[in-house]
Short mmCIF file of C-alpha atoms in Angstrom, two decimals:
data_model
loop_
_atom_site.label_atom_id
_atom_site.label_comp_id
_atom_site.label_asym_id
_atom_site.label_seq_id
_atom_site.Cartn_x
_atom_site.Cartn_y
_atom_site.Cartn_z
CA MET W 1 13.56 -14.27 -4.81
CA MET W 2 12.80 -12.11 -7.82
CA GLU W 3 10.68 -8.98 -7.37
CA THR W 4 8.85 -7.13 -10.14
CA LYS W 5 8.05 -3.54 -9.19
CA VAL W 6 5.23 -1.55 -10.78
CA SER W 7 4.26 1.95 -9.73
CA SER W 8 2.03 4.97 -10.14
CA PRO W 9 3.29 8.42 -9.07
CA SER W 10 2.28 7.72 -5.46
CA LYS W 11 2.03 3.94 -5.04
CA GLU W 12 4.32 0.96 -5.64
CA VAL W 13 3.22 -2.66 -6.01
CA ILE W 14 5.74 -5.49 -5.64
CA ILE W 15 5.12 -8.82 -7.34
CA GLY W 16 7.12 -11.65 -5.78
CA ASP W 17 7.20 -14.93 -3.88
CA ASN W 18 7.38 -13.32 -0.45
CA GLN W 19 4.59 -10.88 -1.25
CA PRO W 20 0.80 -11.25 -1.22
CA THR W 21 -0.62 -12.40 -4.55
CA VAL W 22 -1.11 -9.31 -6.73
CA LEU W 23 -4.51 -8.89 -8.40
CA ILE W 24 -4.68 -7.18 -11.80
CA GLY W 25 -8.22 -5.90 -12.37
CA GLU W 26 -9.43 -7.04 -15.79
CA ARG W 27 -12.72 -5.21 -16.25
CA ILE W 28 -11.60 -2.26 -18.40
CA ASN W 29 -11.71 -4.33 -21.57
CA PRO W 30 -14.46 -3.85 -24.19
CA THR W 31 -14.28 -7.43 -25.48
CA GLY W 32 -17.78 -8.83 -25.07
CA LYS W 33 -18.97 -5.66 -23.31
CA LYS W 34 -21.17 -3.74 -25.73
CA LYS W 35 -21.89 -0.81 -23.43
CA LEU W 36 -18.21 -0.25 -22.61
CA ALA W 37 -17.18 -0.62 -26.26
CA GLU W 38 -19.76 1.90 -27.43
CA ALA W 39 -18.78 4.41 -24.74
CA ILE W 40 -15.06 4.14 -25.54
CA LYS W 41 -15.72 4.41 -29.27
CA ALA W 42 -17.70 7.59 -28.61
CA GLY W 43 -14.88 9.00 -26.49
CA ASP W 44 -16.97 8.80 -23.30
CA LEU W 45 -14.54 7.65 -20.61
CA GLU W 46 -16.78 8.09 -17.58
CA ILE W 47 -17.49 4.35 -17.50
CA VAL W 48 -13.74 3.73 -17.55
CA ARG W 49 -13.28 5.99 -14.53
CA LYS W 50 -16.10 4.24 -12.65
CA GLU W 51 -14.65 0.79 -13.39
CA ALA W 52 -11.20 1.88 -12.24
CA LEU W 53 -12.60 3.18 -8.95
CA ALA W 54 -14.81 0.13 -8.39
CA GLN W 55 -11.95 -2.29 -9.03
CA THR W 56 -9.60 -0.39 -6.73
CA GLN W 57 -12.23 -0.43 -3.98
CA ALA W 58 -12.70 -4.18 -4.58
CA GLY W 59 -9.03 -4.79 -3.91
CA ALA W 60 -7.32 -4.71 -7.30
CA ASP W 61 -3.62 -3.87 -6.87
CA ILE W 62 -3.08 -3.00 -10.55
CA ILE W 63 -5.67 -1.92 -13.12
CA ASP W 64 -5.50 -3.33 -16.65
CA VAL W 65 -6.54 -0.77 -19.29
CA ASN W 66 -7.58 -2.16 -22.67
CA VAL W 67 -9.59 -0.26 -25.29
CA GLY W 68 -9.21 -2.72 -28.17
CA ALA W 69 -12.43 -3.34 -30.09
CA PHE W 70 -13.67 -3.13 -33.67
CA GLY W 71 -13.78 0.45 -34.93
CA ILE W 72 -11.71 1.91 -32.08
CA ASP W 73 -8.49 3.80 -32.82
CA GLU W 74 -6.35 2.35 -30.02
CA ALA W 75 -3.42 4.68 -30.60
CA ALA W 76 -5.70 7.67 -30.03
CA LEU W 77 -7.89 6.30 -27.24
CA LEU W 78 -5.56 4.19 -25.09
CA PRO W 79 -3.54 7.19 -23.81
CA LYS W 80 -6.79 9.05 -23.11
CA ALA W 81 -8.17 6.10 -21.15
CA VAL W 82 -4.89 5.79 -19.24
CA GLN W 83 -4.99 9.49 -18.38
CA ALA W 84 -8.61 9.18 -17.22
CA VAL W 85 -7.71 6.31 -14.88
CA ILE W 86 -4.63 8.12 -13.55
CA GLU W 87 -6.84 11.08 -12.65
CA THR W 88 -9.31 8.79 -10.81
CA VAL W 89 -7.19 6.37 -8.77
CA ASP W 90 -3.58 6.07 -7.59
CA THR W 91 -3.43 2.37 -8.51
CA PRO W 92 -0.58 1.39 -10.87
CA LEU W 93 -1.67 0.42 -14.37
CA CYS W 94 -1.20 -2.41 -16.83
CA LEU W 95 -1.22 -1.01 -20.38
CA ASP W 96 -2.94 -3.67 -22.46
CA SER W 97 -2.67 -3.70 -26.25
CA SER W 98 -1.13 -5.73 -29.06
CA ASN W 99 -0.70 -2.48 -31.02
CA PRO W 100 2.84 -1.08 -30.57
CA ASP W 101 1.74 2.43 -31.58
CA ALA W 102 -1.01 2.41 -28.95
CA LEU W 103 1.40 1.14 -26.31
CA GLU W 104 3.95 3.83 -27.11
CA ALA W 105 1.29 6.55 -26.97
CA ALA W 106 0.16 5.26 -23.55
CA LEU W 107 3.72 4.94 -22.25
CA LYS W 108 4.35 8.57 -23.15
CA VAL W 109 1.57 9.84 -20.87
CA TYR W 110 2.08 7.38 -18.00
CA LYS W 111 3.75 8.63 -14.84
CA GLY W 112 5.54 5.89 -12.93
CA LYS W 113 6.50 2.35 -13.98
CA PRO W 114 3.67 0.49 -15.70
CA LEU W 115 3.22 -3.15 -16.55
CA VAL W 116 2.74 -3.72 -20.29
CA ASN W 117 0.49 -6.50 -21.57
CA SER W 118 2.18 -7.88 -23.59
CA VAL W 119 5.04 -9.26 -25.65
CA THR W 120 4.99 -12.75 -27.17
CA GLY W 121 7.68 -15.09 -28.42
CA GLU W 122 6.79 -14.13 -31.99
CA GLU W 123 9.66 -12.39 -33.76
CA HIS W 124 7.62 -9.37 -34.87
CA SER W 125 6.38 -8.82 -31.32
CA LEU W 126 9.84 -9.12 -29.78
CA LYS W 127 11.27 -6.64 -32.29
CA ARG W 128 8.53 -4.04 -31.79
CA ILE W 129 7.68 -4.32 -28.09
CA LEU W 130 10.99 -4.91 -26.32
CA PRO W 131 12.58 -1.63 -27.49
CA LEU W 132 9.58 0.21 -26.01
CA ILE W 133 9.95 -1.61 -22.68
CA LYS W 134 13.63 -0.72 -22.59
CA GLU W 135 13.11 2.93 -23.59
CA TYR W 136 10.36 3.64 -21.08
CA GLY W 137 11.64 1.44 -18.23
CA ALA W 138 8.43 -0.56 -17.99
CA ALA W 139 7.79 -4.12 -16.86
CA VAL W 140 6.19 -6.50 -19.35
CA ILE W 141 4.05 -9.63 -19.48
CA GLY W 142 5.43 -12.31 -21.79
CA LEU W 143 2.87 -14.63 -23.38
CA VAL W 144 4.07 -18.15 -24.18
CA GLN W 145 3.09 -17.89 -27.82
CA ASP W 146 5.53 -18.01 -30.73
CA ASP W 147 5.33 -18.02 -34.52
CA GLU W 148 3.85 -21.54 -34.40
CA GLY W 149 1.04 -20.50 -32.07
CA ILE W 150 0.32 -21.34 -28.44
CA PRO W 151 1.84 -24.68 -27.41
CA LYS W 152 -0.68 -27.11 -25.99
CA ASP W 153 1.79 -29.01 -23.81
CA THR W 154 3.99 -28.09 -20.87
CA GLU W 155 7.27 -28.53 -22.75
CA GLY W 156 6.25 -26.11 -25.48
CA ARG W 157 5.22 -23.45 -22.99
CA VAL W 158 8.51 -23.80 -21.10
CA ARG W 159 10.48 -23.59 -24.36
CA VAL W 160 8.81 -20.32 -25.38
CA ALA W 161 9.33 -18.89 -21.88
CA HIS W 162 13.06 -19.59 -22.15
CA LYS W 163 13.13 -17.84 -25.53
CA ILE W 164 11.37 -14.74 -24.18
CA VAL W 165 13.71 -14.51 -21.19
CA GLU W 166 16.72 -14.79 -23.50
CA LYS W 167 15.42 -12.04 -25.80
CA VAL W 168 14.44 -9.77 -22.89
CA GLU W 169 17.90 -9.95 -21.35
CA ALA W 170 19.58 -9.51 -24.75
CA ALA W 171 17.58 -6.27 -25.13
CA GLY W 172 19.06 -4.97 -21.86
CA ILE W 173 15.90 -5.46 -19.82
CA PRO W 174 16.40 -7.06 -16.37
CA ARG W 175 14.73 -10.42 -15.90
CA GLU W 176 12.82 -9.12 -12.89
CA ASP W 177 10.91 -6.81 -15.24
CA LEU W 178 9.38 -9.81 -17.03
CA VAL W 179 6.24 -11.65 -15.90
CA ILE W 180 5.32 -14.82 -17.81
CA ASP W 181 1.75 -15.82 -18.69
CA CYS W 182 1.31 -19.53 -19.59
CA LEU W 183 -2.01 -18.95 -21.42
CA ALA W 184 -4.76 -21.35 -20.45
CA PHE W 185 -7.16 -22.90 -22.94
CA ALA W 186 -10.75 -23.76 -22.08
CA VAL W 187 -10.71 -27.13 -20.34
CA GLY W 188 -14.09 -27.94 -21.86
CA ALA W 189 -12.41 -28.05 -25.28
CA GLU W 190 -8.86 -29.01 -24.23
CA PRO W 191 -9.19 -31.36 -21.22
CA ASP W 192 -5.44 -31.50 -20.56
CA SER W 193 -4.90 -27.74 -20.74
CA GLY W 194 -5.30 -27.06 -17.03
CA VAL W 195 -2.76 -29.70 -16.04
CA ALA W 196 -0.30 -28.47 -18.71
CA VAL W 197 -0.56 -24.88 -17.50
CA ILE W 198 -0.14 -25.71 -13.80
CA GLU W 199 2.93 -27.84 -14.54
CA ALA W 200 4.34 -25.13 -16.84
CA ILE W 201 4.00 -22.55 -14.05
CA ARG W 202 5.96 -24.84 -11.70
CA ARG W 203 8.64 -25.52 -14.28
CA ILE W 204 9.13 -21.92 -15.38
CA ARG W 205 9.34 -20.68 -11.80
CA ALA W 206 11.92 -23.35 -10.98
CA GLU W 207 14.01 -22.98 -14.14
CA LEU W 208 13.84 -19.22 -14.78
CA GLY W 209 12.81 -17.65 -11.49
CA VAL W 210 10.52 -15.11 -13.14
CA ASN W 211 7.21 -13.99 -11.72
CA MET W 212 4.10 -15.58 -13.21
CA THR W 213 0.65 -14.27 -14.08
CA MET W 214 -2.50 -15.93 -15.32
CA GLY W 215 -5.89 -14.88 -16.65
CA ALA W 216 -8.46 -17.08 -14.96
CA SER W 217 -11.53 -16.71 -17.13
CA ASN W 218 -10.43 -18.60 -20.28
CA VAL W 219 -10.20 -21.92 -18.44
CA SER W 220 -13.96 -22.08 -17.84
CA PHE W 221 -15.22 -20.81 -21.21
CA GLY W 222 -18.27 -22.68 -22.46
CA LEU W 223 -18.99 -24.43 -19.16
CA PRO W 224 -21.70 -23.79 -16.54
CA ASP W 225 -20.95 -22.23 -13.16
CA ARG W 226 -17.81 -20.60 -14.54
CA GLU W 227 -16.98 -18.70 -11.35
CA LEU W 228 -16.57 -21.96 -9.44
CA ILE W 229 -14.09 -23.29 -12.03
CA ASN W 230 -12.20 -20.00 -12.13
CA ASN W 231 -11.84 -19.95 -8.36
CA ALA W 232 -10.47 -23.50 -8.30
CA PHE W 233 -8.02 -22.65 -11.07
CA VAL W 234 -6.63 -19.47 -9.48
CA VAL W 235 -5.96 -21.30 -6.20
CA MET W 236 -4.13 -24.08 -8.05
CA ALA W 237 -2.16 -21.55 -10.12
CA THR W 238 -1.20 -19.62 -6.99
CA ALA W 239 -0.02 -22.76 -5.23
CA ALA W 240 1.99 -23.71 -8.34
CA GLY W 241 3.85 -20.38 -8.36
CA ALA W 242 1.68 -17.69 -9.94
CA THR W 243 2.44 -14.42 -8.16
CA CYS W 244 -0.11 -12.17 -9.83
CA LEU W 245 -3.48 -12.90 -11.43
CA ILE W 246 -5.58 -11.12 -14.05
CA VAL W 247 -9.07 -11.33 -12.58
CA ASP W 248 -12.27 -9.61 -11.54
CA ALA W 249 -11.02 -8.60 -8.08
CA ALA W 250 -14.49 -8.32 -6.59
CA LYS W 251 -15.14 -12.01 -7.31
CA VAL W 252 -11.71 -13.45 -6.54
CA ARG W 253 -10.09 -11.43 -3.74
CA SER W 254 -11.58 -13.39 -0.83
CA ILE W 255 -10.47 -16.67 -2.42
CA ILE W 256 -6.92 -15.39 -2.91
CA LEU W 257 -6.72 -13.99 0.62
CA ALA W 258 -7.56 -17.46 1.91
CA ALA W 259 -5.01 -19.08 -0.43
CA ASP W 260 -2.31 -16.61 0.60
CA LEU W 261 -3.02 -17.38 4.25
CA VAL W 262 -2.62 -21.13 3.72
CA LEU W 263 0.54 -20.60 1.62
CA GLY W 264 2.21 -18.53 4.35
CA ARG W 265 1.93 -15.19 2.55
CA ASP W 266 -0.17 -13.50 5.24
CA ASN W 267 1.71 -13.08 8.51
CA ARG W 268 -0.57 -13.78 11.49
CA ALA W 269 -3.59 -13.72 9.12
CA ARG W 270 -3.67 -9.93 9.28
CA ARG W 271 -4.89 -9.32 5.72
CA TYR W 272 -7.45 -12.11 5.87
CA ILE W 273 -8.91 -10.92 9.18
CA GLU W 274 -8.94 -7.26 8.12
CA ALA W 275 -10.86 -8.13 4.95
CA TYR W 276 -13.27 -10.30 6.93
CA ARG W 277 -14.05 -7.42 9.30
CA GLN W 278 -14.71 -5.07 6.38
CA ARG W 279 -17.23 -7.36 4.70
CA PRO W 280 -20.95 -6.54 5.13
CA LYS W 281 -22.52 -8.82 7.73
CA GLN W 282 -24.93 -10.36 5.21
CA GLU W 283 -22.00 -11.59 3.13
CA ILE W 284 -20.29 -13.42 5.99
CA ILE W 285 -21.05 -17.12 6.04
CA GLN W 286 -20.97 -18.56 9.54
#
């Protein structure tokens, strides 16, 4: 079983089949968050620190740090945001940017082994991002997107995953340092997307053995009661072979603890029972 290891100076997180499902906290991302975007643009990182602490307390195992928004100099601000989070929590980080200069600046200040989000199957991405992963000894998320876009079917997603694995290993990066993301579309617009993604997760796990991640929120875009759809999707993705999820940990952790228990990833229900005991009494449904 393949294990992907990510670390801060004092804490290591292992992503793998025989491990609990790893939660990557998604909330430090200014997309659609006006207050966060304005604060980051102004260089005020207090809100970033508060989000990092809140997500860690909610059970996030890794914190995603993304500062990408209109008018923000990512290369200047991403390393500052990373440093602010490092000073606040000991949780390992996922450095999230499509800008290679911003990623390199963040990698230079990071202490430990981060997860980088992301590389794609596009040639320009492979050529710019993989040398950084190799140089800094990071792990990386591979998005199943190539120069023709994001495939809508299972076969296309599997094909791009094979290409990324081939390029990663050719660059001298061990396969265990790659985590594949099958990229879900909104099922309201693409009714077959959910089925295609779940089957792609199964296929890629079986054929390539790599760990799998998934962002839950895209699947429900444009539909009512989005949290209900997201929760159903993350359970299905976990059962199909996803070993880490990009989510709002406060909303999803209890669902994943239950899924891990049923899937045999929680010996004697210790994690599930411990979390149950820690919940405020008014939140416990009898």
